[in-house]
Amino acid sequence: MTLQTVADKVGVSRMTVSNAFSRPDQLSSDLRLRILAAAEELGYVGPDPAGRALARGTTGAVGVLLTDSLGMAFRDEIASGFFGALAEELAPTGLALALLPTRGSGETIPARDIAMDGALVYACAGDTPALDWLVRRRLPLVFVEQPPLPGYASVVLDDVGGAAAGAQHVLDLGHRDVAILTMAPHGEHGLVADVARASGSYVDRARVRGWTETLRAGGARVSAAQVPDNSERHGYEGARLLLDGPDRPTAILCFSDLMAWGVVHAAQDLGLRVPEDVSVVGFDDSALAARIRPALTTVRQDLAAKGRAAAVALTRAIEAARTGTPLAEPLETVLPTELVVRRSTAAPRVTARAG
């Protein structure tokens, strides 16, 4: 079945049938309904998407370049929450999301081969071949949770400020032996002497900076462990390294709520009570934070606001590219964070006795 088949049945031109699918405002509602009914009867699903995209000058899709694998987008609550918020914001525009892995397979390289109007680069290493392809294609890009390349827009969280708030909270409670538990997929793992120098993503480094600067200014003794992945299991393993010894910290600041959950489990398995023996602070304020027992003190980020900001920046960049109108300057959005105090933090026992 072709567009001409439908045109012959209804007695109109091929262009009129095409407009029924692609430019409905050009037809009366009655004529369009007749054409669509005839198409359904004949089993015709519409013009070829590639041809429609060429004619309209838009594909109707935007890519999202992920850190490592597509599975991360579904396993990580924060990533999936952000993508959900982004999709809701883009829905009224008619743009759909295409998730792009950083690596290709054989002759297929999604960042090179998939048709799209623009892309978000989400917490992705800046030297990936996939990003090179997106830049070479001269696509409108927005960088999320990482510094942008020159000339591109960005949406980032105030990770430094959020981490500093968590660190100041435990200092204010009286903690002076504080540990940091963070992640770096390709860096040094285990106990680290200087976590500020350990390798990690932009987000890892920003949170470490907020923690260490605040703790050192407050006179705290800082220990640290670094794990390869943001997971409950790796949080558990990192916590065992920090807690299973004579000089254990009285508080642990965690890269995420998911890792903090692992810390709570590790503490309980070692016979320690949270927060009486060790206070635990997460990051993100995911749904998990309120489900953990004790409920988790954490740093909240607004995923809906992040999704809105990313959608606005991307649609703005796409429209500028489509019309050939240069942007005055790339949009840089820094989203605030908020400390949420729950039951996983308290004054250290020594301080409580001294009082």
mmCIF file of C-alpha atoms in Angstrom:
data_model
loop_
_atom_site.group_PDB
_atom_site.id
_atom_site.type_symbol
_atom_site.label_atom_id
_atom_site.label_comp_id
_atom_site.label_asym_id
_atom_site.label_seq_id
_atom_site.Cartn_x
_atom_site.Cartn_y
_atom_site.Cartn_z
ATOM 1 C CA MET A 1 0.000 0.000 0.000
ATOM 2 C CA THR A 2 1.231 3.438 -0.923
ATOM 3 C CA LEU A 3 0.147 6.998 -0.521
ATOM 4 C CA GLN A 4 -1.136 6.903 -4.125
ATOM 5 C CA THR A 5 -3.363 3.905 -3.280
ATOM 6 C CA VAL A 6 -5.133 5.937 -0.613
ATOM 7 C CA ALA A 7 -5.357 8.985 -2.884
ATOM 8 C CA ASP A 8 -7.032 6.913 -5.618
ATOM 9 C CA LYS A 9 -9.571 5.457 -3.189
ATOM 10 C CA VAL A 10 -10.584 8.844 -1.739
ATOM 11 C CA GLY A 11 -10.298 10.711 -5.059
ATOM 12 C CA VAL A 12 -7.767 13.299 -3.943
ATOM 13 C CA SER A 13 -4.144 14.103 -4.731
ATOM 14 C CA ARG A 14 -1.097 12.443 -3.161
ATOM 15 C CA MET A 15 -0.228 15.775 -1.515
ATOM 16 C CA THR A 16 -3.635 15.930 0.151
ATOM 17 C CA VAL A 17 -3.139 12.457 1.625
ATOM 18 C CA SER A 18 0.343 13.444 2.772
ATOM 19 C CA ASN A 19 -1.063 16.554 4.455
ATOM 20 C CA ALA A 20 -3.608 14.419 6.318
ATOM 21 C CA PHE A 21 -0.682 12.782 8.128
ATOM 22 C CA SER A 22 1.911 15.545 8.264
ATOM 23 C CA ARG A 23 0.047 18.884 8.031
ATOM 24 C CA PRO A 24 -3.511 18.343 9.298
ATOM 25 C CA ASP A 25 -4.106 22.086 9.601
ATOM 26 C CA GLN A 26 -4.173 22.248 5.778
ATOM 27 C CA LEU A 27 -7.360 20.130 5.551
ATOM 28 C CA SER A 28 -10.906 20.255 6.810
ATOM 29 C CA SER A 29 -11.558 17.851 9.659
ATOM 30 C CA ASP A 30 -14.117 15.901 7.587
ATOM 31 C CA LEU A 31 -11.713 15.361 4.676
ATOM 32 C CA ARG A 32 -8.901 14.331 6.994
ATOM 33 C CA LEU A 33 -11.127 11.811 8.767
ATOM 34 C CA ARG A 34 -12.165 10.326 5.374
ATOM 35 C CA ILE A 35 -8.528 9.971 4.347
ATOM 36 C CA LEU A 36 -7.478 8.371 7.645
ATOM 37 C CA ALA A 37 -10.424 5.989 7.537
ATOM 38 C CA ALA A 38 -9.507 4.920 3.999
ATOM 39 C CA ALA A 39 -5.877 4.464 5.015
ATOM 40 C CA GLU A 40 -6.874 2.263 7.948
ATOM 41 C CA GLU A 41 -9.168 0.191 5.731
ATOM 42 C CA LEU A 42 -6.359 -0.337 3.207
ATOM 43 C CA GLY A 43 -3.712 -1.031 5.869
ATOM 44 C CA TYR A 44 -1.649 2.056 5.050
ATOM 45 C CA VAL A 45 0.223 3.384 8.109
ATOM 46 C CA GLY A 46 1.428 6.687 6.685
ATOM 47 C CA PRO A 47 4.358 8.184 4.778
ATOM 48 C CA ASP A 48 7.823 6.752 5.387
ATOM 49 C CA PRO A 49 9.230 8.351 8.580
ATOM 50 C CA ALA A 50 12.582 9.061 6.936
ATOM 51 C CA GLY A 51 10.889 10.852 4.051
ATOM 52 C CA ARG A 52 8.645 12.824 6.396
ATOM 53 C CA ALA A 53 11.658 13.869 8.470
ATOM 54 C CA LEU A 54 13.467 15.027 5.329
ATOM 55 C CA ALA A 55 10.453 17.021 4.161
ATOM 56 C CA ARG A 56 9.846 18.643 7.557
ATOM 57 C CA GLY A 57 13.503 19.210 8.373
ATOM 58 C CA THR A 58 13.060 17.518 11.754
ATOM 59 C CA THR A 59 13.254 13.932 12.979
ATOM 60 C CA GLY A 60 11.018 14.352 16.023
ATOM 61 C CA ALA A 61 13.617 12.665 18.249
ATOM 62 C CA VAL A 62 16.384 13.752 20.618
ATOM 63 C CA GLY A 63 19.189 11.562 21.854
ATOM 64 C CA VAL A 64 20.416 11.044 25.400
ATOM 65 C CA LEU A 65 24.049 9.978 25.632
ATOM 66 C CA LEU A 66 24.510 7.924 28.786
ATOM 67 C CA THR A 67 27.499 7.388 31.020
ATOM 68 C CA ASP A 68 28.026 3.721 30.293
ATOM 69 C CA SER A 69 25.130 1.462 29.352
ATOM 70 C CA LEU A 70 21.427 1.691 28.620
ATOM 71 C CA GLY A 71 20.739 -0.461 31.681
ATOM 72 C CA MET A 72 21.940 2.363 33.929
ATOM 73 C CA ALA A 73 18.965 4.457 32.897
ATOM 74 C CA PHE A 74 16.592 1.876 34.367
ATOM 75 C CA ARG A 75 18.563 0.659 37.411
ATOM 76 C CA ASP A 76 19.404 4.064 38.870
ATOM 77 C CA GLU A 77 16.416 5.773 40.553
ATOM 78 C CA ILE A 78 17.825 9.246 40.039
ATOM 79 C CA ALA A 79 18.671 8.705 36.372
ATOM 80 C CA SER A 80 15.280 7.149 35.642
ATOM 81 C CA GLY A 81 13.513 9.925 37.577
ATOM 82 C CA PHE A 82 15.333 12.568 35.555
ATOM 83 C CA PHE A 83 14.542 10.837 32.251
ATOM 84 C CA GLY A 84 10.884 10.569 33.268
ATOM 85 C CA ALA A 85 10.724 14.280 34.079
ATOM 86 C CA LEU A 86 12.508 15.120 30.837
ATOM 87 C CA ALA A 87 10.123 12.974 28.778
ATOM 88 C CA GLU A 88 7.093 14.656 30.377
ATOM 89 C CA GLU A 89 8.462 18.098 29.580
ATOM 90 C CA LEU A 90 9.229 17.154 25.983
ATOM 91 C CA ALA A 91 5.899 15.372 25.371
ATOM 92 C CA PRO A 92 3.960 18.549 24.387
ATOM 93 C CA THR A 93 6.646 19.335 21.789
ATOM 94 C CA GLY A 94 6.207 15.955 20.089
ATOM 95 C CA LEU A 95 9.867 15.077 20.632
ATOM 96 C CA ALA A 96 10.702 11.513 21.644
ATOM 97 C CA LEU A 97 13.785 10.277 23.524
ATOM 98 C CA ALA A 98 16.351 7.909 22.033
ATOM 99 C CA LEU A 99 18.799 6.474 24.595
ATOM 100 C CA LEU A 100 22.341 6.278 23.229
ATOM 101 C CA PRO A 101 25.096 4.089 24.706
ATOM 102 C CA THR A 102 28.608 5.493 24.611
ATOM 103 C CA ARG A 103 29.813 2.422 22.727
ATOM 104 C CA GLY A 104 28.708 0.966 19.411
ATOM 105 C CA SER A 105 28.549 -2.650 18.309
ATOM 106 C CA GLY A 106 30.225 -3.773 15.090
ATOM 107 C CA GLU A 107 29.317 -1.393 12.292
ATOM 108 C CA THR A 108 26.543 0.289 14.296
ATOM 109 C CA ILE A 109 27.401 3.466 16.204
ATOM 110 C CA PRO A 110 24.144 4.940 17.581
ATOM 111 C CA ALA A 111 25.573 8.440 18.139
ATOM 112 C CA ARG A 112 26.603 8.485 14.474
ATOM 113 C CA ASP A 113 23.728 6.585 12.877
ATOM 114 C CA ILE A 114 20.477 7.496 14.664
ATOM 115 C CA ALA A 115 18.542 10.427 13.206
ATOM 116 C CA MET A 116 17.905 13.103 15.840
ATOM 117 C CA ASP A 117 17.363 16.842 16.150
ATOM 118 C CA GLY A 118 19.682 17.282 19.144
ATOM 119 C CA ALA A 119 21.001 15.439 22.169
ATOM 120 C CA LEU A 120 21.573 15.593 25.910
ATOM 121 C CA VAL A 121 24.967 14.469 27.176
ATOM 122 C CA TYR A 122 24.175 13.003 30.600
ATOM 123 C CA ALA A 123 27.030 12.687 33.135
ATOM 124 C CA CYS A 124 29.183 11.249 30.369
ATOM 125 C CA ALA A 125 32.962 11.217 30.125
ATOM 126 C CA GLY A 126 34.041 14.091 27.903
ATOM 127 C CA ASP A 127 36.398 12.063 25.737
ATOM 128 C CA THR A 128 34.026 9.338 24.546
ATOM 129 C CA PRO A 129 33.949 8.580 20.792
ATOM 130 C CA ALA A 130 30.155 8.855 20.896
ATOM 131 C CA LEU A 131 30.369 12.486 22.016
ATOM 132 C CA ASP A 132 32.873 13.152 19.251
ATOM 133 C CA TRP A 133 30.328 11.901 16.733
ATOM 134 C CA LEU A 134 27.588 14.162 18.096
ATOM 135 C CA VAL A 135 29.889 17.180 17.890
ATOM 136 C CA ARG A 136 31.015 16.276 14.376
ATOM 137 C CA ARG A 137 27.374 16.063 13.318
ATOM 138 C CA ARG A 138 26.960 19.658 14.592
ATOM 139 C CA LEU A 139 23.871 18.720 16.551
ATOM 140 C CA PRO A 140 22.453 21.046 19.203
ATOM 141 C CA LEU A 141 23.721 19.657 22.530
ATOM 142 C CA VAL A 142 22.970 20.246 26.199
ATOM 143 C CA PHE A 143 25.300 18.881 28.884
ATOM 144 C CA VAL A 144 23.673 17.617 32.080
ATOM 145 C CA GLU A 145 25.688 17.102 35.278
ATOM 146 C CA GLN A 146 29.001 17.832 33.611
ATOM 147 C CA PRO A 147 30.852 20.872 32.258
ATOM 148 C CA PRO A 148 29.865 21.663 28.666
ATOM 149 C CA LEU A 149 32.144 21.951 25.709
ATOM 150 C CA PRO A 150 32.645 25.598 24.681
ATOM 151 C CA GLY A 151 29.556 27.077 23.070
ATOM 152 C CA TYR A 152 27.039 24.560 24.475
ATOM 153 C CA ALA A 153 24.373 24.865 27.178
ATOM 154 C CA SER A 154 24.522 23.032 30.506
ATOM 155 C CA VAL A 155 22.292 22.016 33.414
ATOM 156 C CA VAL A 156 24.107 21.125 36.628
ATOM 157 C CA LEU A 157 23.234 20.603 40.260
ATOM 158 C CA ASP A 158 24.903 22.608 43.014
ATOM 159 C CA ASP A 159 26.760 19.465 44.077
ATOM 160 C CA VAL A 160 29.455 21.410 45.909
ATOM 161 C CA GLY A 161 26.910 23.346 47.971
ATOM 162 C CA GLY A 162 24.803 20.272 48.665
ATOM 163 C CA ALA A 163 27.784 18.236 49.853
ATOM 164 C CA ALA A 164 28.972 21.158 51.990
ATOM 165 C CA ALA A 165 25.553 21.324 53.677
ATOM 166 C CA GLY A 166 25.718 17.624 54.560
ATOM 167 C CA ALA A 167 29.243 18.011 55.932
ATOM 168 C CA GLN A 168 28.315 21.087 57.966
ATOM 169 C CA HIS A 169 25.349 19.218 59.423
ATOM 170 C CA VAL A 170 27.526 16.480 60.936
ATOM 171 C CA LEU A 171 30.043 19.061 62.141
ATOM 172 C CA ASP A 172 27.256 20.964 63.878
ATOM 173 C CA LEU A 173 26.207 17.724 65.606
ATOM 174 C CA GLY A 174 29.716 17.424 67.020
ATOM 175 C CA HIS A 175 31.314 14.853 64.709
ATOM 176 C CA ARG A 176 35.058 15.230 64.180
ATOM 177 C CA ASP A 177 35.889 11.754 62.788
ATOM 178 C CA VAL A 178 34.064 11.748 59.467
ATOM 179 C CA ALA A 179 34.366 9.439 56.452
ATOM 180 C CA ILE A 180 33.523 10.027 52.812
ATOM 181 C CA LEU A 181 32.188 7.195 50.646
ATOM 182 C CA THR A 182 32.193 8.025 46.952
ATOM 183 C CA MET A 183 32.598 6.342 43.571
ATOM 184 C CA ALA A 184 34.828 6.402 40.504
ATOM 185 C CA PRO A 185 34.276 3.696 37.884
ATOM 186 C CA HIS A 186 37.809 3.939 36.505
ATOM 187 C CA GLY A 187 39.766 5.327 39.441
ATOM 188 C CA GLU A 188 41.450 4.065 42.590
ATOM 189 C CA HIS A 189 39.247 1.769 44.691
ATOM 190 C CA GLY A 190 39.277 0.902 48.385
ATOM 191 C CA LEU A 191 40.585 3.145 51.156
ATOM 192 C CA VAL A 192 42.162 6.262 49.623
ATOM 193 C CA ALA A 193 44.630 8.599 51.305
ATOM 194 C CA ASP A 194 43.559 11.713 49.407
ATOM 195 C CA VAL A 195 40.077 11.402 47.956
ATOM 196 C CA ALA A 196 40.295 14.932 46.520
ATOM 197 C CA ARG A 197 42.965 13.681 44.105
ATOM 198 C CA ALA A 198 41.220 10.428 43.215
ATOM 199 C CA SER A 199 39.693 10.274 39.757
ATOM 200 C CA GLY A 200 35.971 10.361 39.148
ATOM 201 C CA SER A 201 33.250 12.105 37.185
ATOM 202 C CA TYR A 202 32.386 15.778 37.442
ATOM 203 C CA VAL A 203 29.664 14.968 39.990
ATOM 204 C CA ASP A 204 32.003 12.806 42.109
ATOM 205 C CA ARG A 205 34.658 15.497 42.180
ATOM 206 C CA ALA A 206 32.195 18.286 42.960
ATOM 207 C CA ARG A 207 30.698 16.441 45.928
ATOM 208 C CA VAL A 208 34.139 15.463 47.239
ATOM 209 C CA ARG A 209 35.167 19.108 47.047
ATOM 210 C CA GLY A 210 32.134 20.249 49.048
ATOM 211 C CA TRP A 211 32.701 17.589 51.709
ATOM 212 C CA THR A 212 36.464 17.952 52.122
ATOM 213 C CA GLU A 213 36.640 21.742 52.128
ATOM 214 C CA THR A 214 33.918 21.979 54.776
ATOM 215 C CA LEU A 215 35.228 19.162 56.970
ATOM 216 C CA ARG A 216 38.806 20.417 56.942
ATOM 217 C CA ALA A 217 37.680 23.966 57.704
ATOM 218 C CA GLY A 218 35.793 22.495 60.680
ATOM 219 C CA GLY A 219 38.846 20.653 61.979
ATOM 220 C CA ALA A 220 37.559 17.139 61.291
ATOM 221 C CA ARG A 221 39.743 14.093 60.704
ATOM 222 C CA VAL A 222 38.706 12.816 57.261
ATOM 223 C CA SER A 223 38.955 9.243 55.982
ATOM 224 C CA ALA A 224 37.641 8.028 52.649
ATOM 225 C CA ALA A 225 36.775 4.996 50.571
ATOM 226 C CA GLN A 226 36.072 4.896 46.852
ATOM 227 C CA VAL A 227 34.085 2.177 45.076
ATOM 228 C CA PRO A 228 33.585 1.406 41.370
ATOM 229 C CA ASP A 229 29.817 1.781 41.102
ATOM 230 C CA ASN A 230 26.811 3.525 42.616
ATOM 231 C CA SER A 231 25.048 0.531 44.141
ATOM 232 C CA GLU A 232 23.898 -0.809 47.488
ATOM 233 C CA ARG A 233 26.411 -3.665 47.234
ATOM 234 C CA HIS A 234 29.365 -1.379 46.641
ATOM 235 C CA GLY A 235 28.145 0.961 49.381
ATOM 236 C CA TYR A 236 28.116 -2.019 51.724
ATOM 237 C CA GLU A 237 31.650 -3.059 50.744
ATOM 238 C CA GLY A 238 32.985 0.476 51.126
ATOM 239 C CA ALA A 239 31.343 0.838 54.528
ATOM 240 C CA ARG A 240 32.943 -2.397 55.768
ATOM 241 C CA LEU A 241 36.356 -0.951 54.900
ATOM 242 C CA LEU A 242 35.601 2.213 56.849
ATOM 243 C CA LEU A 243 33.832 0.701 59.872
ATOM 244 C CA ASP A 244 35.583 -2.622 60.474
ATOM 245 C CA GLY A 245 38.536 -1.221 62.427
ATOM 246 C CA PRO A 246 39.549 0.446 65.695
ATOM 247 C CA ASP A 247 39.521 4.018 64.338
ATOM 248 C CA ARG A 248 36.122 3.967 62.750
ATOM 249 C CA PRO A 249 34.419 7.278 61.923
ATOM 250 C CA THR A 250 31.375 8.491 63.816
ATOM 251 C CA ALA A 251 29.706 9.760 60.616
ATOM 252 C CA ILE A 252 29.786 8.783 56.929
ATOM 253 C CA LEU A 253 28.877 11.081 54.030
ATOM 254 C CA CYS A 254 27.732 9.070 50.999
ATOM 255 C CA PHE A 255 27.677 9.791 47.274
ATOM 256 C CA SER A 256 24.040 8.667 47.029
ATOM 257 C CA ASP A 257 21.090 7.359 49.014
ATOM 258 C CA LEU A 258 21.627 3.972 47.396
ATOM 259 C CA MET A 259 25.171 3.754 48.755
ATOM 260 C CA ALA A 260 23.965 5.059 52.122
ATOM 261 C CA TRP A 261 21.546 2.134 52.258
ATOM 262 C CA GLY A 262 24.532 -0.176 51.895
ATOM 263 C CA VAL A 263 26.279 1.678 54.741
ATOM 264 C CA VAL A 264 23.278 1.169 57.047
ATOM 265 C CA HIS A 265 23.278 -2.563 56.263
ATOM 266 C CA ALA A 266 27.025 -2.853 56.857
ATOM 267 C CA ALA A 267 26.790 -1.021 60.175
ATOM 268 C CA GLN A 268 23.990 -3.307 61.339
ATOM 269 C CA ASP A 269 25.936 -6.431 60.329
ATOM 270 C CA LEU A 270 28.883 -5.155 62.392
ATOM 271 C CA GLY A 271 26.651 -4.698 65.428
ATOM 272 C CA LEU A 272 26.600 -0.902 65.162
ATOM 273 C CA ARG A 273 23.510 1.244 65.568
ATOM 274 C CA VAL A 274 22.530 4.089 63.262
ATOM 275 C CA PRO A 275 22.703 6.884 64.355
ATOM 276 C CA GLU A 276 23.888 6.064 67.916
ATOM 277 C CA ASP A 277 27.220 4.552 66.798
ATOM 278 C CA VAL A 278 27.526 6.033 63.313
ATOM 279 C CA SER A 279 25.550 8.755 61.556
ATOM 280 C CA VAL A 280 24.831 8.332 57.832
ATOM 281 C CA VAL A 281 24.093 11.056 55.268
ATOM 282 C CA GLY A 282 22.964 10.296 51.717
ATOM 283 C CA PHE A 283 22.543 12.427 48.606
ATOM 284 C CA ASP A 284 19.578 12.876 46.205
ATOM 285 C CA ASP A 285 16.546 12.352 48.493
ATOM 286 C CA SER A 286 15.298 9.491 46.350
ATOM 287 C CA ALA A 287 12.172 7.563 47.339
ATOM 288 C CA LEU A 288 14.512 5.099 49.040
ATOM 289 C CA ALA A 289 15.610 7.719 51.598
ATOM 290 C CA ALA A 290 12.233 7.766 53.331
ATOM 291 C CA ARG A 291 11.885 3.948 53.216
ATOM 292 C CA ILE A 292 15.203 3.203 54.934
ATOM 293 C CA ARG A 293 15.049 2.548 58.677
ATOM 294 C CA PRO A 294 16.126 4.788 60.218
ATOM 295 C CA ALA A 295 14.888 7.288 57.630
ATOM 296 C CA LEU A 296 17.845 8.860 55.886
ATOM 297 C CA THR A 297 19.227 12.346 56.320
ATOM 298 C CA THR A 298 20.135 13.396 52.794
ATOM 299 C CA VAL A 299 20.584 16.234 50.304
ATOM 300 C CA ARG A 300 17.569 16.768 48.054
ATOM 301 C CA GLN A 301 17.712 17.520 44.362
ATOM 302 C CA ASP A 302 14.605 18.468 42.370
ATOM 303 C CA LEU A 303 14.418 16.012 39.466
ATOM 304 C CA ALA A 304 11.346 17.695 37.978
ATOM 305 C CA ALA A 305 13.188 21.030 37.889
ATOM 306 C CA LYS A 306 16.213 19.344 36.329
ATOM 307 C CA GLY A 307 14.012 17.771 33.649
ATOM 308 C CA ARG A 308 12.339 21.115 32.914
ATOM 309 C CA ALA A 309 15.645 22.959 32.695
ATOM 310 C CA ALA A 310 17.157 20.365 30.374
ATOM 311 C CA ALA A 311 14.075 20.352 28.122
ATOM 312 C CA VAL A 312 14.025 24.169 27.909
ATOM 313 C CA ALA A 313 17.732 24.350 27.094
ATOM 314 C CA LEU A 314 17.519 21.616 24.459
ATOM 315 C CA THR A 315 14.391 22.884 22.678
ATOM 316 C CA ARG A 316 15.894 26.381 22.700
ATOM 317 C CA ALA A 317 19.095 25.100 21.093
ATOM 318 C CA ILE A 318 17.172 23.036 18.519
ATOM 319 C CA GLU A 319 14.977 26.006 17.542
ATOM 320 C CA ALA A 320 18.027 28.240 17.179
ATOM 321 C CA ALA A 321 19.687 25.669 14.910
ATOM 322 C CA ARG A 322 16.506 25.179 12.867
ATOM 323 C CA THR A 323 15.997 28.894 12.247
ATOM 324 C CA GLY A 324 19.676 29.717 11.890
ATOM 325 C CA THR A 325 19.444 32.192 14.761
ATOM 326 C CA PRO A 326 22.598 32.181 16.900
ATOM 327 C CA LEU A 327 22.044 32.192 20.651
ATOM 328 C CA ALA A 328 23.378 35.252 22.443
ATOM 329 C CA GLU A 329 25.154 32.907 24.848
ATOM 330 C CA PRO A 330 24.645 29.287 25.897
ATOM 331 C CA LEU A 331 22.182 28.774 28.729
ATOM 332 C CA GLU A 332 23.910 27.737 31.976
ATOM 333 C CA THR A 333 21.550 26.530 34.698
ATOM 334 C CA VAL A 334 22.683 25.668 38.247
ATOM 335 C CA LEU A 335 19.962 24.007 40.314
ATOM 336 C CA PRO A 336 19.856 24.426 44.116
ATOM 337 C CA THR A 337 19.946 21.617 46.674
ATOM 338 C CA GLU A 338 18.375 21.281 50.117
ATOM 339 C CA LEU A 339 19.486 19.401 53.232
ATOM 340 C CA VAL A 340 16.734 17.121 54.569
ATOM 341 C CA VAL A 341 17.354 16.017 58.174
ATOM 342 C CA ARG A 342 15.798 12.729 59.262
ATOM 343 C CA ARG A 343 16.665 10.051 61.823
ATOM 344 C CA SER A 344 19.962 8.641 60.491
ATOM 345 C CA THR A 345 22.062 11.423 62.054
ATOM 346 C CA ALA A 346 22.639 12.386 65.689
ATOM 347 C CA ALA A 347 25.382 13.684 67.956
ATOM 348 C CA PRO A 348 28.229 11.198 68.469
ATOM 349 C CA ARG A 349 27.909 9.235 71.700
ATOM 350 C CA VAL A 350 31.047 10.747 73.255
ATOM 351 C CA THR A 351 29.729 14.251 72.656
ATOM 352 C CA ALA A 352 26.324 13.284 74.023
ATOM 353 C CA ARG A 353 27.907 11.929 77.239
ATOM 354 C CA ALA A 354 30.101 15.010 77.612
ATOM 355 C CA GLY A 355 26.995 17.162 77.498
#
